[in-house]
Amino acid sequence: GMPPDEIPRPRIVLSRCLEHDPVRYNGQMIPDDFVRGLRPHVDFVLVCPEVAIGLGVPRDTLRLVEVDGEVRMLQPATGRDVTEEMRAFVDDFLKGVGDVDGFILKSGSPSSGYRDVRVYRTVDGPAKVTGKAGGLFGGEVARRFGHLAVEDEGRLRNMNIREHWLTRVYTLARFREMSEGGSMRDLVRFQAEHKFLLMAYSQKELREMGRVVANPGKLPLERVLSTYVGHLHTAMSQAPKYTSHVNVLMHCLGYFKGGLNGEEKAHFLDLLDDYRDGMVPLIVPQSLVRSWAVRFREDYLLDQVYLGPFPPELMKGSKKGRGRDLWS
């Protein structure tokens, strides 16, 4: 992979109940292999909104309830309404969270879930669900930080979702570290090293970013960086279609035209089919291209972040999608 000094440390906001502290309502911690694997590589900012607003461990469960057309957070056992305390905490926490690259939130949690939390009709009695919403914390994260990599631990078990999330957090972390003490020349290099990655994500944004970096108006660096990062967020908001990855990988193959024999080329095309069919993660054909780049001393390719956007061991244990489209 990249030389160790060049691998950034993403800053990730994490629900504390995942692999860290026994702060669940029932006093448990939720083991999570992915979060455990991330620990040596990232800096976590831990959060448990319930504990933060003074609800104990263990505690009576909370639920989102629709009251007069508004979603509120209630505690069925006690009848307590903690909506205002929770909103105040969330606002405070998110205003002070600083520069972060992504979030891993507890799925389904009335505070931390960011997409699919059940909303009930009544505080107690039969559990009639009226719909799904973001929790009071997760929903705000999605609103204020939706341009960053926001996921829940359930979806991150999926191979493609995990790959996209890791690529995003590592790219955002690289940009953040580069821009901290960076110069115009550092931005030019960042753009060059991310060219193939951006080509896979969005050719349109790649072209825009090229124009921003050229800086024809001789704008100050701060202005250039803030325009650039807006395009970076847009470019990486959606995972590339597999056809985009196949195009970039075929483009890479072109660098070895003279060097490879027919069998090697055929093997590579088979791997692309396996990738397309979800049999292997993207990292497999990428690694092969990387090893050929080493063999043929293709320095331009070796400098491309695309061929190793994050530490590959972080893909361990992810599962293939089961046909259901998890992106939607």
Short mmCIF file of C-alpha atoms in Angstrom, two decimals:
data_model
loop_
_atom_site.label_atom_id
_atom_site.label_comp_id
_atom_site.label_asym_id
_atom_site.label_seq_id
_atom_site.Cartn_x
_atom_site.Cartn_y
_atom_site.Cartn_z
CA GLY A 1 0.00 0.00 0.00
CA MET A 2 0.96 3.63 0.44
CA PRO A 3 4.07 4.43 2.50
CA PRO A 4 2.90 4.49 6.14
CA ASP A 5 3.57 8.23 6.58
CA GLU A 6 1.19 8.93 3.70
CA ILE A 7 -1.74 6.96 5.07
CA PRO A 8 -3.95 9.47 6.83
CA ARG A 9 -5.90 8.79 10.03
CA PRO A 10 -9.56 9.44 9.31
CA ARG A 11 -11.56 11.04 12.14
CA ILE A 12 -14.78 9.09 12.60
CA VAL A 13 -17.72 9.85 14.89
CA LEU A 14 -18.86 6.50 16.32
CA SER A 15 -21.82 5.36 18.41
CA ARG A 16 -20.13 4.39 21.68
CA CYS A 17 -22.20 1.22 22.08
CA LEU A 18 -20.41 -0.30 19.06
CA GLU A 19 -17.38 -2.25 20.25
CA HIS A 20 -16.45 0.38 22.88
CA ASP A 21 -18.60 0.81 25.99
CA PRO A 22 -21.52 -1.03 27.58
CA VAL A 23 -23.88 1.93 27.19
CA ARG A 24 -26.83 0.23 25.49
CA TYR A 25 -30.18 0.58 27.29
CA ASN A 26 -29.73 -3.04 28.49
CA GLY A 27 -26.18 -2.41 29.70
CA GLN A 28 -24.56 -4.24 26.81
CA MET A 29 -21.90 -3.39 24.27
CA ILE A 30 -22.45 -4.51 20.69
CA PRO A 31 -19.46 -6.39 19.29
CA ASP A 32 -18.58 -5.30 15.77
CA ASP A 33 -15.68 -6.80 13.82
CA PHE A 34 -15.42 -3.92 11.38
CA VAL A 35 -15.22 -1.30 14.13
CA ARG A 36 -12.64 -3.44 15.97
CA GLY A 37 -10.57 -3.69 12.77
CA LEU A 38 -10.75 0.08 12.25
CA ARG A 39 -9.43 0.91 15.73
CA PRO A 40 -5.68 0.91 14.91
CA HIS A 41 -6.26 2.97 11.75
CA VAL A 42 -8.65 5.79 12.65
CA ASP A 43 -9.33 8.28 15.44
CA PHE A 44 -12.80 7.76 16.88
CA VAL A 45 -14.93 10.52 18.38
CA LEU A 46 -17.29 8.53 20.60
CA VAL A 47 -20.85 9.56 21.32
CA CYS A 48 -23.84 8.13 23.19
CA PRO A 49 -26.61 10.75 23.13
CA GLU A 50 -28.74 8.98 25.78
CA VAL A 51 -25.94 8.85 28.33
CA ALA A 52 -24.93 12.41 27.40
CA ILE A 53 -28.35 13.77 28.42
CA GLY A 54 -28.21 11.94 31.74
CA LEU A 55 -30.24 8.80 31.06
CA GLY A 56 -28.63 5.97 33.04
CA VAL A 57 -27.33 2.55 32.06
CA PRO A 58 -29.27 0.36 32.11
CA ARG A 59 -32.30 2.52 31.24
CA ASP A 60 -35.86 2.12 30.10
CA THR A 61 -36.04 2.10 26.30
CA LEU A 62 -36.96 5.15 24.28
CA ARG A 63 -39.14 5.39 21.22
CA LEU A 64 -39.93 7.98 18.58
CA VAL A 65 -43.61 8.85 18.71
CA GLU A 66 -45.61 11.10 16.43
CA VAL A 67 -47.37 13.71 18.60
CA ASP A 68 -49.55 16.27 16.78
CA GLY A 69 -47.63 15.75 13.54
CA GLU A 70 -44.23 16.11 15.19
CA VAL A 71 -41.75 13.33 15.99
CA ARG A 72 -40.84 13.35 19.69
CA MET A 73 -38.65 11.11 21.82
CA LEU A 74 -40.48 9.48 24.70
CA GLN A 75 -39.73 6.88 27.35
CA PRO A 76 -42.76 4.56 27.51
CA ALA A 77 -42.05 3.20 31.02
CA THR A 78 -41.84 6.63 32.64
CA GLY A 79 -43.82 8.80 30.20
CA ARG A 80 -40.84 11.15 30.10
CA ASP A 81 -40.37 13.38 27.03
CA VAL A 82 -36.65 13.95 26.40
CA THR A 83 -37.00 15.65 22.98
CA GLU A 84 -35.77 19.10 24.04
CA GLU A 85 -32.76 17.84 26.02
CA MET A 86 -31.84 15.59 23.11
CA ARG A 87 -32.12 18.41 20.54
CA ALA A 88 -29.99 20.70 22.69
CA PHE A 89 -27.30 18.03 23.10
CA VAL A 90 -27.28 17.20 19.38
CA ASP A 91 -26.94 20.86 18.39
CA ASP A 92 -24.13 21.37 20.88
CA PHE A 93 -22.26 18.22 19.95
CA LEU A 94 -22.46 18.74 16.18
CA LYS A 95 -21.43 22.40 16.44
CA GLY A 96 -18.33 21.41 18.39
CA VAL A 97 -17.38 18.18 16.61
CA GLY A 98 -14.64 19.82 14.50
CA ASP A 99 -13.15 18.36 11.34
CA VAL A 100 -14.42 14.82 10.90
CA ASP A 101 -14.44 12.61 7.80
CA GLY A 102 -17.31 10.25 8.51
CA PHE A 103 -19.81 8.68 10.89
CA ILE A 104 -20.71 5.12 11.93
CA LEU A 105 -24.08 5.21 13.66
CA LYS A 106 -26.11 2.53 15.41
CA SER A 107 -28.81 1.37 13.00
CA GLY A 108 -32.42 1.58 14.17
CA SER A 109 -31.60 3.55 17.32
CA PRO A 110 -34.17 6.29 18.14
CA SER A 111 -31.29 8.69 18.69
CA SER A 112 -28.47 7.51 16.43
CA GLY A 113 -30.22 5.78 13.53
CA TYR A 114 -29.95 8.04 10.51
CA ARG A 115 -32.51 6.59 8.12
CA ASP A 116 -34.76 3.75 9.16
CA VAL A 117 -35.89 4.31 12.74
CA ARG A 118 -39.46 3.26 13.57
CA VAL A 119 -41.86 6.03 14.48
CA TYR A 120 -44.80 4.90 16.64
CA ARG A 121 -48.38 6.18 16.93
CA THR A 122 -48.56 5.95 20.68
CA VAL A 123 -46.12 6.04 23.55
CA ASP A 124 -47.26 2.64 24.87
CA GLY A 125 -49.76 -0.06 24.13
CA PRO A 126 -49.75 -1.93 20.81
CA ALA A 127 -46.73 -0.99 18.75
CA LYS A 128 -48.35 0.65 15.74
CA VAL A 129 -45.60 1.95 13.47
CA THR A 130 -46.55 4.99 11.37
CA GLY A 131 -43.34 5.25 9.37
CA LYS A 132 -39.58 5.50 9.38
CA ALA A 133 -37.44 8.54 10.08
CA GLY A 134 -33.95 9.55 11.11
CA GLY A 135 -33.35 9.51 14.87
CA LEU A 136 -32.91 12.83 16.68
CA PHE A 137 -29.11 12.58 16.47
CA GLY A 138 -28.69 10.55 13.26
CA GLY A 139 -31.27 12.59 11.38
CA GLU A 140 -29.41 15.81 12.22
CA VAL A 141 -26.10 14.19 11.19
CA ALA A 142 -27.63 13.34 7.81
CA ARG A 143 -28.91 16.92 7.45
CA ARG A 144 -25.74 18.73 8.51
CA PHE A 145 -23.04 16.25 7.45
CA GLY A 146 -24.68 14.41 4.58
CA HIS A 147 -21.78 15.50 2.35
CA LEU A 148 -19.46 13.30 4.44
CA ALA A 149 -19.40 9.50 4.67
CA VAL A 150 -22.36 8.62 6.95
CA GLU A 151 -23.30 4.95 7.44
CA ASP A 152 -24.65 2.55 10.05
CA GLU A 153 -22.90 -0.59 11.21
CA GLY A 154 -25.49 -2.89 9.60
CA ARG A 155 -25.00 -1.58 6.07
CA LEU A 156 -21.21 -1.56 6.48
CA ARG A 157 -21.23 -5.37 6.46
CA ASN A 158 -22.03 -5.16 2.76
CA MET A 159 -18.88 -5.37 0.60
CA ASN A 160 -19.77 -2.59 -1.87
CA ILE A 161 -21.11 -0.17 0.73
CA ARG A 162 -18.04 -0.70 2.91
CA GLU A 163 -15.67 -0.17 -0.03
CA HIS A 164 -17.38 3.10 -0.97
CA TRP A 165 -17.46 4.33 2.66
CA LEU A 166 -13.77 3.53 3.22
CA THR A 167 -12.75 5.15 -0.07
CA ARG A 168 -14.65 8.29 0.92
CA VAL A 169 -13.36 8.63 4.48
CA TYR A 170 -9.75 8.02 3.43
CA THR A 171 -10.01 10.47 0.52
CA LEU A 172 -11.61 13.13 2.72
CA ALA A 173 -8.92 12.54 5.36
CA ARG A 174 -6.17 12.86 2.73
CA PHE A 175 -7.70 16.13 1.56
CA ARG A 176 -8.04 17.43 5.14
CA GLU A 177 -4.41 16.58 5.98
CA MET A 178 -3.13 18.02 2.68
CA SER A 179 -5.03 21.29 3.12
CA GLU A 180 -3.95 21.81 6.75
CA GLY A 181 -0.45 22.99 5.85
CA GLY A 182 -0.84 22.79 2.12
CA SER A 183 0.16 24.95 -0.80
CA MET A 184 -1.21 25.28 -4.32
CA ARG A 185 1.42 22.78 -5.41
CA ASP A 186 0.11 20.23 -2.87
CA LEU A 187 -3.40 20.63 -4.30
CA VAL A 188 -2.08 20.08 -7.85
CA ARG A 189 -0.42 16.87 -6.64
CA PHE A 190 -3.58 15.76 -4.79
CA GLN A 191 -5.58 16.18 -7.99
CA ALA A 192 -2.99 14.25 -10.04
CA GLU A 193 -2.83 11.34 -7.56
CA HIS A 194 -6.63 11.11 -7.32
CA LYS A 195 -7.22 11.36 -11.06
CA PHE A 196 -8.22 7.72 -11.68
CA LEU A 197 -10.27 7.60 -8.47
CA LEU A 198 -12.21 10.71 -9.52
CA MET A 199 -12.53 9.33 -13.04
CA ALA A 200 -14.37 6.33 -11.57
CA TYR A 201 -16.61 8.48 -9.36
CA SER A 202 -17.51 11.33 -11.73
CA GLN A 203 -15.88 12.42 -14.97
CA LYS A 204 -17.92 15.64 -14.87
CA GLU A 205 -16.65 16.61 -11.40
CA LEU A 206 -13.10 15.54 -12.34
CA ARG A 207 -13.18 18.09 -15.19
CA GLU A 208 -14.60 20.81 -12.91
CA MET A 209 -11.92 20.09 -10.30
CA GLY A 210 -9.23 20.34 -12.99
CA ARG A 211 -10.52 23.85 -13.80
CA VAL A 212 -10.55 24.83 -10.12
CA VAL A 213 -6.96 23.62 -9.66
CA ALA A 214 -5.78 25.50 -12.77
CA ASN A 215 -7.00 28.61 -10.91
CA PRO A 216 -7.19 30.97 -13.89
CA GLY A 217 -8.51 33.80 -11.67
CA LYS A 218 -5.46 33.55 -9.37
CA LEU A 219 -7.75 33.23 -6.35
CA PRO A 220 -6.21 32.82 -2.88
CA LEU A 221 -5.58 29.20 -1.80
CA GLU A 222 -8.35 29.25 0.85
CA ARG A 223 -10.95 30.08 -1.80
CA VAL A 224 -9.60 27.46 -4.20
CA LEU A 225 -9.62 24.76 -1.50
CA SER A 226 -13.18 25.49 -0.39
CA THR A 227 -14.48 25.38 -3.97
CA TYR A 228 -12.48 22.23 -4.64
CA VAL A 229 -13.74 20.32 -1.59
CA GLY A 230 -17.34 21.10 -2.58
CA HIS A 231 -16.71 19.33 -5.89
CA LEU A 232 -14.94 16.49 -4.06
CA HIS A 233 -18.01 15.93 -1.86
CA THR A 234 -20.31 15.97 -4.89
CA ALA A 235 -18.06 13.62 -6.88
CA MET A 236 -17.98 11.05 -4.07
CA SER A 237 -21.59 11.28 -2.94
CA GLN A 238 -22.64 8.23 -4.99
CA ALA A 239 -20.72 5.00 -5.39
CA PRO A 240 -19.51 4.50 -8.96
CA LYS A 241 -21.39 2.02 -11.11
CA TYR A 242 -19.30 -1.09 -11.67
CA THR A 243 -19.05 -0.13 -15.37
CA SER A 244 -17.11 3.03 -14.36
CA HIS A 245 -14.65 0.93 -12.40
CA VAL A 246 -14.28 -1.48 -15.31
CA ASN A 247 -13.55 1.48 -17.63
CA VAL A 248 -10.84 2.84 -15.33
CA LEU A 249 -9.30 -0.63 -14.89
CA MET A 250 -9.26 -1.13 -18.67
CA HIS A 251 -7.60 2.28 -18.96
CA CYS A 252 -4.94 1.02 -16.51
CA LEU A 253 -4.48 -2.13 -18.56
CA GLY A 254 -3.52 0.07 -21.52
CA TYR A 255 -0.32 1.06 -19.68
CA PHE A 256 1.02 -2.51 -19.98
CA LYS A 257 0.15 -3.14 -23.64
CA GLY A 258 3.59 -4.36 -24.67
CA GLY A 259 4.46 -6.21 -21.48
CA LEU A 260 1.64 -8.66 -20.81
CA ASN A 261 1.09 -11.94 -22.58
CA GLY A 262 -2.30 -13.14 -23.82
CA GLU A 263 -2.91 -15.36 -20.80
CA GLU A 264 -2.29 -12.53 -18.36
CA LYS A 265 -4.70 -10.28 -20.23
CA ALA A 266 -7.33 -13.05 -20.36
CA HIS A 267 -6.90 -13.63 -16.61
CA PHE A 268 -7.42 -9.93 -15.95
CA LEU A 269 -10.59 -9.82 -18.07
CA ASP A 270 -11.91 -12.86 -16.17
CA LEU A 271 -11.26 -11.03 -12.89
CA LEU A 272 -13.23 -8.05 -14.17
CA ASP A 273 -16.14 -10.41 -14.89
CA ASP A 274 -15.86 -11.82 -11.35
CA TYR A 275 -15.88 -8.28 -9.97
CA ARG A 276 -18.91 -7.41 -12.08
CA ASP A 277 -20.73 -10.50 -10.75
CA GLY A 278 -19.91 -9.57 -7.13
CA MET A 279 -17.61 -12.59 -6.67
CA VAL A 280 -14.55 -10.51 -5.69
CA PRO A 281 -14.19 -7.02 -4.25
CA LEU A 282 -12.75 -4.25 -6.40
CA ILE A 283 -9.51 -4.47 -4.48
CA VAL A 284 -8.66 -7.74 -6.28
CA PRO A 285 -8.32 -6.37 -9.84
CA GLN A 286 -6.84 -3.17 -8.38
CA SER A 287 -4.09 -5.17 -6.64
CA LEU A 288 -3.23 -7.00 -9.84
CA VAL A 289 -2.85 -3.69 -11.72
CA ARG A 290 -0.68 -2.45 -8.88
CA SER A 291 1.62 -5.47 -9.06
CA TRP A 292 2.01 -5.01 -12.83
CA ALA A 293 2.76 -1.31 -12.25
CA VAL A 294 5.55 -2.40 -9.89
CA ARG A 295 6.85 -4.95 -12.40
CA PHE A 296 6.89 -2.53 -15.33
CA ARG A 297 7.88 0.50 -13.23
CA GLU A 298 4.83 2.53 -14.24
CA ASP A 299 5.38 5.31 -11.73
CA TYR A 300 2.36 7.28 -12.88
CA LEU A 301 0.10 4.34 -11.96
CA LEU A 302 1.95 3.65 -8.71
CA ASP A 303 1.15 7.20 -7.61
CA GLN A 304 -2.58 6.68 -8.26
CA VAL A 305 -4.55 6.48 -5.00
CA TYR A 306 -7.15 4.49 -6.97
CA LEU A 307 -5.02 1.35 -6.73
CA GLY A 308 -5.01 1.39 -2.92
CA PRO A 309 -7.39 3.98 -1.52
CA PHE A 310 -7.44 2.48 2.01
CA PRO A 311 -5.69 -0.29 3.98
CA PRO A 312 -6.98 -3.47 2.26
CA GLU A 313 -7.31 -5.49 5.49
CA LEU A 314 -10.31 -3.29 6.38
CA MET A 315 -12.40 -5.23 3.83
CA LYS A 316 -12.05 -8.45 5.87
CA GLY A 317 -15.32 -10.10 6.76
CA SER A 318 -17.58 -8.01 4.53
CA LYS A 319 -20.42 -9.83 2.81
CA LYS A 320 -21.60 -9.84 -0.75
CA GLY A 321 -24.89 -8.09 -1.39
CA ARG A 322 -27.85 -10.47 -1.42
CA GLY A 323 -29.42 -9.15 -4.58
CA ARG A 324 -31.30 -6.43 -2.72
CA ASP A 325 -30.11 -3.02 -3.80
CA LEU A 326 -28.72 -1.58 -0.60
CA TRP A 327 -27.91 1.77 -2.20
CA SER A 328 -31.48 2.85 -2.67
#
